[in-house]
Amino acid sequence: MTKIKTIGMLTSGGDAPGMNAALRAVTRAAIYNGFKVKGIYRGYRGLVENEIADFQAQDVSNIIHRGGTILRTARCNEFKTVEGRKKAFENMKKHDIDALVVIGGDGTLTGAREFAREFDVPIVGIPGTIDNDLYGTDHTIGYDTALNTIMWCVDRIRDTANSHERLFFIEVMGRNAGFLALNGAIAGGAEAAIIPEISIEQDQLAELIEHGFRTTKKSSIVLVAESPITGGAMGLAERVRNEYPQYDVRVTILGHLQRGGSPTAQDRILASRMGAAAIDALVEGQRNVMIGDDDEKMVYVPFSKAIKNEKTIDPQLLQTVHELSI
Ligand code: ADP
């Protein structure tokens, strides 16, 4: 194994608030430990297309509070091919990069695993996604900020929902995971959450309406996880219009609003700890692991586990929404 001297870092896939705090932590912890750092722009695309620059400690000044990612992010189909990854490896060599820290979601870690398998590159992953859908970590970077944004939006929609006595479906992100919808519903005091994890087993809309939904209330708010499985907020609203025409139903899709904004304290702390832990991992000779947060402790989770294992939703949370919405 070659001794690591230079570490390349990138952000990839969907952006998440706190990615900048993670880049700052990776850069500074690496320099503190005697490594050189290179920033790779636009995720794997920058590796394939050779968009790589030296990073010093001052290059990550004043970014801890900024949303988005100063390295930019992208989706790169070329990296999904062997030829693309070969180009990426050649560019790594050109820049004397011996190891990588990649910050992103499920796709980013899947790409890292493929790359590490083929080219024997030590890679450490940091979970950066608002969806919180990676196994082996209690939280992913960006999740808490997105949750707070959702709560802020629900508060505002509640004012208008109440005034007009309406039923609102609010669609939130999360791909095929219901963490944002479920915890957003609890934090926003919503009447229900419709999530893909449960949709497979039961018709949540029918259950909602049949359980005396809205009998004691002037308005109702239901959080819906975006997913073909739930049908999304539009799909559910359409069903209500057809099957329960007595309801005055409206839809708000929060969309990319959830991706932006200054990271919360929790996300900044998580990103800072994970960035430093990624460098510790490389110092300890770890490779092909994701940094996880297990009960406030930084742990190493093999890529294969983080990607393949399903992170489960605690059904008790759904029961809590149900109980508190009477
Ligand atoms: P996220 O990391 O947020 O889940 P994506 O799923 O878009 O985002 O993945 C980000 C990038 O990771 C892709 O654009 C691609 O370059 C790389 N990637 C994803 N899956 C693979 C794969 N199976 N093999 C190689 N690279 C992959």
Tab-separated table of C-alpha atoms and ligand atoms in Angstrom:
chain	number	residue	atom	x	y	z
A	1	MET	CA	0.000	0.000	0.000
A	2	THR	CA	1.433	3.416	-0.966
A	3	LYS	CA	1.773	5.931	1.813
A	4	ILE	CA	-0.895	8.582	1.514
A	5	LYS	CA	0.487	12.062	0.931
A	6	THR	CA	-2.261	13.835	-1.005
A	7	ILE	CA	-5.995	13.565	-0.459
A	8	GLY	CA	-8.558	14.566	-3.082
A	9	MET	CA	-12.045	15.579	-1.967
A	10	LEU	CA	-15.310	16.022	-3.863
A	11	THR	CA	-19.027	16.566	-3.382
A	12	SER	CA	-21.333	14.596	-5.637
A	13	GLY	CA	-24.992	13.882	-6.378
A	14	GLY	CA	-27.704	15.961	-4.729
A	15	ASP	CA	-26.348	18.914	-2.750
A	16	ALA	CA	-27.105	19.217	0.933
A	17	PRO	CA	-26.632	22.049	3.449
A	18	GLY	CA	-23.511	21.315	5.475
A	19	MET	CA	-21.426	20.018	2.572
A	20	ASN	CA	-19.296	23.166	2.817
A	21	ALA	CA	-18.743	22.604	6.526
A	22	ALA	CA	-17.600	19.075	5.652
A	23	LEU	CA	-15.179	20.366	2.981
A	24	ARG	CA	-13.748	22.817	5.497
A	25	ALA	CA	-13.277	20.043	8.054
A	26	VAL	CA	-11.697	17.616	5.572
A	27	THR	CA	-9.282	20.279	4.303
A	28	ARG	CA	-8.201	21.503	7.706
A	29	ALA	CA	-7.997	18.092	9.401
A	30	ALA	CA	-5.952	16.807	6.452
A	31	ILE	CA	-3.517	19.719	6.554
A	32	TYR	CA	-3.301	19.454	10.359
A	33	ASN	CA	-2.253	15.812	9.909
A	34	GLY	CA	0.412	16.656	7.331
A	35	PHE	CA	-1.433	15.808	4.102
A	36	LYS	CA	-1.800	17.880	0.960
A	37	VAL	CA	-5.355	18.528	-0.206
A	38	LYS	CA	-6.843	18.857	-3.682
A	39	GLY	CA	-10.401	19.918	-4.413
A	40	ILE	CA	-12.133	18.119	-7.291
A	41	TYR	CA	-14.898	20.170	-8.912
A	42	ARG	CA	-18.360	18.917	-9.920
A	43	GLY	CA	-18.132	15.512	-8.278
A	44	TYR	CA	-16.916	12.599	-10.357
A	45	ARG	CA	-17.189	14.743	-13.474
A	46	GLY	CA	-14.246	16.850	-12.294
A	47	LEU	CA	-12.248	13.696	-11.741
A	48	VAL	CA	-13.041	12.429	-15.247
A	49	GLU	CA	-12.538	15.855	-16.883
A	50	ASN	CA	-9.554	16.903	-14.770
A	51	GLU	CA	-11.019	19.879	-12.920
A	52	ILE	CA	-8.789	19.698	-9.868
A	53	ALA	CA	-7.124	22.428	-7.768
A	54	ASP	CA	-4.829	22.675	-4.741
A	55	PHE	CA	-6.610	23.560	-1.526
A	56	GLN	CA	-5.050	25.410	1.404
A	57	ALA	CA	-6.579	26.030	4.844
A	58	GLN	CA	-7.642	29.547	3.816
A	59	ASP	CA	-9.517	28.263	0.736
A	60	VAL	CA	-12.225	26.998	3.057
A	61	SER	CA	-12.496	30.158	5.179
A	62	ASN	CA	-15.957	31.624	5.730
A	63	ILE	CA	-17.907	28.739	4.246
A	64	ILE	CA	-19.127	26.880	7.345
A	65	HIS	CA	-22.405	28.816	7.287
A	66	ARG	CA	-23.055	28.618	3.557
A	67	GLY	CA	-25.494	26.172	1.925
A	68	GLY	CA	-24.652	24.415	-1.334
A	69	THR	CA	-21.087	23.362	-2.052
A	70	ILE	CA	-18.163	25.518	-3.159
A	71	LEU	CA	-16.811	22.554	-5.143
A	72	ARG	CA	-20.142	22.381	-6.997
A	73	THR	CA	-21.754	19.026	-7.630
A	74	ALA	CA	-22.903	17.113	-10.668
A	75	ARG	CA	-24.209	13.832	-11.900
A	76	CYS	CA	-21.709	12.070	-14.136
A	77	ASN	CA	-22.827	9.188	-16.307
A	78	GLU	CA	-19.333	8.696	-17.727
A	79	PHE	CA	-18.142	7.634	-14.279
A	80	LYS	CA	-20.616	4.772	-14.459
A	81	THR	CA	-18.525	3.277	-17.287
A	82	VAL	CA	-15.183	1.504	-16.924
A	83	GLU	CA	-13.618	3.912	-19.466
A	84	GLY	CA	-14.836	6.901	-17.456
A	85	ARG	CA	-13.412	5.533	-14.237
A	86	LYS	CA	-10.115	4.775	-16.003
A	87	LYS	CA	-9.875	8.425	-17.029
A	88	ALA	CA	-10.659	9.414	-13.455
A	89	PHE	CA	-7.866	7.205	-12.150
A	90	GLU	CA	-5.369	8.636	-14.667
A	91	ASN	CA	-6.254	12.172	-13.560
A	92	MET	CA	-5.800	11.170	-9.930
A	93	LYS	CA	-2.308	9.937	-10.757
A	94	LYS	CA	-1.502	13.138	-12.699
A	95	HIS	CA	-2.277	15.108	-9.550
A	96	ASP	CA	-0.520	12.640	-7.226
A	97	ILE	CA	-3.772	12.009	-5.387
A	98	ASP	CA	-3.391	8.854	-3.279
A	99	ALA	CA	-6.790	8.760	-1.536
A	100	LEU	CA	-10.249	10.254	-1.864
A	101	VAL	CA	-12.868	11.639	0.482
A	102	VAL	CA	-16.249	11.682	-1.264
A	103	ILE	CA	-19.248	13.490	0.159
A	104	GLY	CA	-22.669	12.502	-1.165
A	105	GLY	CA	-25.523	10.037	-1.042
A	106	ASP	CA	-26.226	6.501	-2.048
A	107	GLY	CA	-25.159	6.943	-5.708
A	108	THR	CA	-21.914	8.640	-4.731
A	109	LEU	CA	-20.967	5.799	-2.390
A	110	THR	CA	-21.951	3.198	-5.001
A	111	GLY	CA	-19.609	4.918	-7.475
A	112	ALA	CA	-16.862	5.010	-4.839
A	113	ARG	CA	-17.212	1.316	-4.174
A	114	GLU	CA	-16.927	0.487	-7.892
A	115	PHE	CA	-13.909	2.749	-8.311
A	116	ALA	CA	-12.123	1.357	-5.240
A	117	ARG	CA	-12.750	-2.194	-6.398
A	118	GLU	CA	-11.202	-1.611	-9.828
A	119	PHE	CA	-8.286	0.651	-9.048
A	120	ASP	CA	-7.315	-0.131	-5.474
A	121	VAL	CA	-7.856	3.458	-4.315
A	122	PRO	CA	-8.441	4.125	-0.594
A	123	ILE	CA	-11.732	5.997	-0.343
A	124	VAL	CA	-13.633	7.299	2.666
A	125	GLY	CA	-17.237	8.430	2.240
A	126	ILE	CA	-19.158	11.065	4.162
A	127	PRO	CA	-22.968	10.818	4.076
A	128	GLY	CA	-24.221	14.090	2.597
A	129	THR	CA	-27.889	14.001	1.633
A	130	ILE	CA	-31.036	15.605	2.986
A	131	ASP	CA	-32.862	12.261	2.631
A	132	ASN	CA	-31.215	10.590	5.656
A	133	ASP	CA	-31.504	7.283	3.799
A	134	LEU	CA	-28.064	5.770	4.391
A	135	TYR	CA	-27.747	2.747	6.628
A	136	GLY	CA	-25.207	2.854	9.461
A	137	THR	CA	-25.586	6.486	10.410
A	138	ASP	CA	-28.283	8.013	12.605
A	139	HIS	CA	-28.138	11.214	10.575
A	140	THR	CA	-26.797	12.377	7.232
A	141	ILE	CA	-25.434	15.871	6.640
A	142	GLY	CA	-28.200	18.216	5.491
A	143	TYR	CA	-31.109	16.265	6.948
A	144	ASP	CA	-31.557	18.461	10.011
A	145	THR	CA	-31.470	21.676	7.983
A	146	ALA	CA	-34.016	20.325	5.489
A	147	LEU	CA	-36.225	19.201	8.362
A	148	ASN	CA	-36.122	22.680	9.859
A	149	THR	CA	-36.961	24.211	6.480
A	150	ILE	CA	-39.937	21.876	6.159
A	151	MET	CA	-41.114	22.822	9.653
A	152	TRP	CA	-40.811	26.519	8.781
A	153	CYS	CA	-42.910	25.989	5.629
A	154	VAL	CA	-45.557	23.895	7.401
A	155	ASP	CA	-45.982	26.674	9.994
A	156	ARG	CA	-46.735	29.144	7.239
A	157	ILE	CA	-49.061	26.873	5.313
A	158	ARG	CA	-50.955	26.164	8.529
A	159	ASP	CA	-51.950	29.842	8.770
A	160	THR	CA	-53.593	29.841	5.368
A	161	ALA	CA	-54.959	26.286	5.713
A	162	ASN	CA	-56.711	27.344	8.914
A	163	SER	CA	-58.144	30.518	7.473
A	164	HIS	CA	-59.755	28.690	4.576
A	165	GLU	CA	-60.555	25.405	6.355
A	166	ARG	CA	-58.665	23.417	3.785
A	167	LEU	CA	-56.934	20.099	3.507
A	168	PHE	CA	-53.332	20.576	2.411
A	169	PHE	CA	-51.019	17.950	1.025
A	170	ILE	CA	-47.425	19.109	1.363
A	171	GLU	CA	-44.932	17.107	-0.649
A	172	VAL	CA	-41.420	16.827	0.702
A	173	MET	CA	-38.252	15.253	-0.682
A	174	GLY	CA	-36.693	11.995	0.467
A	175	ARG	CA	-36.641	9.858	-2.668
A	176	ASN	CA	-37.851	6.506	-1.413
A	177	ALA	CA	-37.397	7.319	2.259
A	178	GLY	CA	-39.993	8.805	4.590
A	179	PHE	CA	-37.727	10.366	7.246
A	180	LEU	CA	-38.334	13.970	6.168
A	181	ALA	CA	-42.090	13.451	5.808
A	182	LEU	CA	-42.505	11.657	9.108
A	183	ASN	CA	-40.351	13.839	11.311
A	184	GLY	CA	-41.484	16.946	9.404
A	185	ALA	CA	-45.059	15.948	10.299
A	186	ILE	CA	-44.170	15.594	13.972
A	187	ALA	CA	-42.249	18.885	14.100
A	188	GLY	CA	-44.926	20.760	12.157
A	189	GLY	CA	-47.821	19.235	14.102
A	190	ALA	CA	-49.328	17.805	10.909
A	191	GLU	CA	-52.305	15.468	11.009
A	192	ALA	CA	-50.606	12.694	9.077
A	193	ALA	CA	-47.595	11.593	7.073
A	194	ILE	CA	-47.823	9.410	4.006
A	195	ILE	CA	-44.571	7.578	3.455
A	196	PRO	CA	-43.375	4.920	1.009
A	197	GLU	CA	-42.275	2.504	3.725
A	198	ILE	CA	-45.880	2.031	4.828
A	199	SER	CA	-47.678	2.643	1.519
A	200	ILE	CA	-46.686	-0.760	0.285
A	201	GLU	CA	-48.600	-2.403	3.115
A	202	GLN	CA	-51.736	-0.296	3.370
A	203	ASP	CA	-53.834	2.405	1.755
A	204	GLN	CA	-52.885	5.288	4.011
A	205	LEU	CA	-55.269	7.782	2.414
A	206	ALA	CA	-58.347	5.609	2.912
A	207	GLU	CA	-57.277	4.944	6.476
A	208	LEU	CA	-56.771	8.630	7.129
A	209	ILE	CA	-60.187	9.656	5.876
A	210	GLU	CA	-62.029	6.737	7.414
A	211	HIS	CA	-60.600	7.374	10.868
A	212	GLY	CA	-62.705	10.466	11.283
A	213	PHE	CA	-60.095	12.705	9.772
A	214	ARG	CA	-60.950	16.381	10.096
A	215	THR	CA	-63.992	15.856	12.272
A	216	THR	CA	-62.675	18.032	15.058
A	217	LYS	CA	-60.505	20.339	12.997
A	218	LYS	CA	-60.821	23.390	10.882
A	219	SER	CA	-57.971	22.408	8.618
A	220	SER	CA	-55.646	19.517	8.033
A	221	ILE	CA	-52.088	19.170	6.875
A	222	VAL	CA	-50.686	15.933	5.542
A	223	LEU	CA	-47.019	15.534	4.684
A	224	VAL	CA	-46.337	13.302	1.717
A	225	ALA	CA	-42.986	11.815	0.755
A	226	GLU	CA	-42.214	12.266	-2.937
A	227	SER	CA	-42.223	8.781	-4.389
A	228	PRO	CA	-44.057	6.828	-7.052
A	229	ILE	CA	-45.099	4.524	-4.217
A	230	THR	CA	-47.065	7.190	-2.319
A	231	GLY	CA	-48.351	8.752	-5.553
A	232	GLY	CA	-46.959	12.104	-4.400
A	233	ALA	CA	-49.098	15.037	-3.227
A	234	MET	CA	-50.611	15.569	-6.693
A	235	GLY	CA	-51.665	11.949	-6.991
A	236	LEU	CA	-53.247	11.937	-3.531
A	237	ALA	CA	-55.059	15.245	-4.121
A	238	GLU	CA	-56.486	13.837	-7.329
A	239	ARG	CA	-57.748	10.804	-5.445
A	240	VAL	CA	-59.392	12.991	-2.793
A	241	ARG	CA	-61.098	15.091	-5.470
A	242	ASN	CA	-62.510	11.946	-7.041
A	243	GLU	CA	-63.260	9.810	-3.998
A	244	TYR	CA	-64.025	12.412	-1.291
A	245	PRO	CA	-65.286	15.510	-3.136
A	246	GLN	CA	-66.518	17.122	0.121
A	247	TYR	CA	-62.939	18.185	0.931
A	248	ASP	CA	-61.415	21.442	-0.296
A	249	VAL	CA	-57.970	20.148	-1.115
A	250	ARG	CA	-54.760	21.994	-2.008
A	251	VAL	CA	-51.209	20.931	-2.822
A	252	THR	CA	-47.836	22.506	-2.051
A	253	ILE	CA	-44.677	20.907	-3.370
A	254	LEU	CA	-41.708	22.224	-1.401
A	255	GLY	CA	-39.176	21.039	-3.979
A	256	HIS	CA	-35.676	22.477	-4.073
A	257	LEU	CA	-36.424	24.943	-1.328
A	258	GLN	CA	-35.511	22.050	0.960
A	259	ARG	CA	-31.996	21.795	-0.418
A	260	GLY	CA	-30.890	25.357	0.274
A	261	GLY	CA	-30.143	27.572	3.217
A	262	SER	CA	-27.582	27.998	5.921
A	263	PRO	CA	-26.947	24.700	7.747
A	264	THR	CA	-28.271	24.313	11.291
A	265	ALA	CA	-25.871	24.007	14.230
A	266	GLN	CA	-26.521	20.270	14.264
A	267	ASP	CA	-25.534	19.881	10.597
A	268	ARG	CA	-22.432	22.045	11.001
A	269	ILE	CA	-21.298	20.017	13.996
A	270	LEU	CA	-22.042	16.707	12.267
A	271	ALA	CA	-20.215	17.811	9.101
A	272	SER	CA	-17.219	19.059	11.090
A	273	ARG	CA	-16.974	15.843	13.102
A	274	MET	CA	-17.429	13.628	10.035
A	275	GLY	CA	-14.860	15.580	8.010
A	276	ALA	CA	-12.287	15.193	10.772
A	277	ALA	CA	-13.242	11.524	11.250
A	278	ALA	CA	-12.698	10.857	7.523
A	279	ILE	CA	-9.093	11.984	7.866
A	280	ASP	CA	-8.662	9.937	11.078
A	281	ALA	CA	-9.952	6.934	9.126
A	282	LEU	CA	-7.299	7.381	6.419
A	283	VAL	CA	-4.592	7.871	9.059
A	284	GLU	CA	-5.690	4.587	10.659
A	285	GLY	CA	-5.466	2.793	7.304
A	286	GLN	CA	-9.217	2.432	6.847
A	287	ARG	CA	-10.509	2.291	3.289
A	288	ASN	CA	-13.844	1.936	1.569
A	289	VAL	CA	-15.863	2.904	4.585
A	290	MET	CA	-18.455	5.588	5.185
A	291	ILE	CA	-18.284	7.661	8.336
A	292	GLY	CA	-21.411	7.088	10.404
A	293	ASP	CA	-22.902	8.737	13.454
A	294	ASP	CA	-23.925	5.992	15.858
A	295	ASP	CA	-25.424	7.476	18.991
A	296	GLU	CA	-23.130	10.531	18.775
A	297	LYS	CA	-20.039	8.409	18.140
A	298	MET	CA	-18.175	8.443	14.834
A	299	VAL	CA	-18.034	4.926	13.378
A	300	TYR	CA	-16.824	3.288	10.151
A	301	VAL	CA	-19.449	1.578	8.008
A	302	PRO	CA	-18.315	-0.521	5.006
A	303	PHE	CA	-19.695	0.899	1.726
A	304	SER	CA	-21.510	-2.338	0.951
A	305	LYS	CA	-23.487	-2.102	4.222
A	306	ALA	CA	-24.259	1.604	3.893
A	307	ILE	CA	-25.589	1.178	0.367
A	308	LYS	CA	-27.303	-2.183	0.488
A	309	ASN	CA	-28.898	-2.340	3.901
A	310	GLU	CA	-32.225	-0.621	4.314
A	311	LYS	CA	-32.427	2.051	6.966
A	312	THR	CA	-35.710	1.393	8.678
A	313	ILE	CA	-38.311	3.832	9.909
A	314	ASP	CA	-39.420	3.461	13.499
A	315	PRO	CA	-43.158	2.637	13.234
A	316	GLN	CA	-43.645	4.218	16.645
A	317	LEU	CA	-43.104	7.623	15.018
A	318	LEU	CA	-46.112	7.086	12.773
A	319	GLN	CA	-48.149	6.079	15.796
A	320	THR	CA	-47.038	9.310	17.496
A	321	VAL	CA	-48.298	11.400	14.540
A	322	HIS	CA	-51.573	9.480	14.694
A	323	GLU	CA	-52.031	9.878	18.452
A	324	LEU	CA	-51.197	13.561	18.499
A	325	SER	CA	-53.494	14.486	15.645
A	326	ILE	CA	-56.817	13.833	17.423
B	1	ADP	P1	-26.456	10.740	-4.691
B	1	ADP	O1	-25.030	10.546	-4.318
B	1	ADP	O2	-27.030	11.989	-4.131
B	1	ADP	O3	-27.286	9.495	-4.393
B	1	ADP	P2	-26.586	10.095	-7.586
B	1	ADP	O4	-27.407	8.857	-7.387
B	1	ADP	O5	-26.962	11.005	-8.669
B	1	ADP	O6	-26.530	10.992	-6.258
B	1	ADP	O7	-25.064	9.635	-7.790
B	1	ADP	C1	-24.043	10.578	-7.954
B	1	ADP	C2	-23.037	10.100	-8.943
B	1	ADP	O8	-22.410	8.898	-8.469
B	1	ADP	C3	-23.571	9.714	-10.317
B	1	ADP	O9	-23.800	10.830	-11.150
B	1	ADP	C4	-22.446	8.854	-10.844
B	1	ADP	O10	-21.383	9.631	-11.333
B	1	ADP	C5	-21.972	8.116	-9.577
B	1	ADP	N1	-22.597	6.781	-9.523
B	1	ADP	C6	-23.826	6.460	-9.106
B	1	ADP	N2	-24.061	5.138	-9.249
B	1	ADP	C7	-22.938	4.606	-9.790
B	1	ADP	C8	-22.521	3.287	-10.200
B	1	ADP	N3	-23.330	2.240	-10.079
B	1	ADP	N4	-21.271	3.146	-10.691
B	1	ADP	C9	-20.445	4.195	-10.816
B	1	ADP	N5	-20.770	5.449	-10.478
B	1	ADP	C10	-21.985	5.662	-9.962
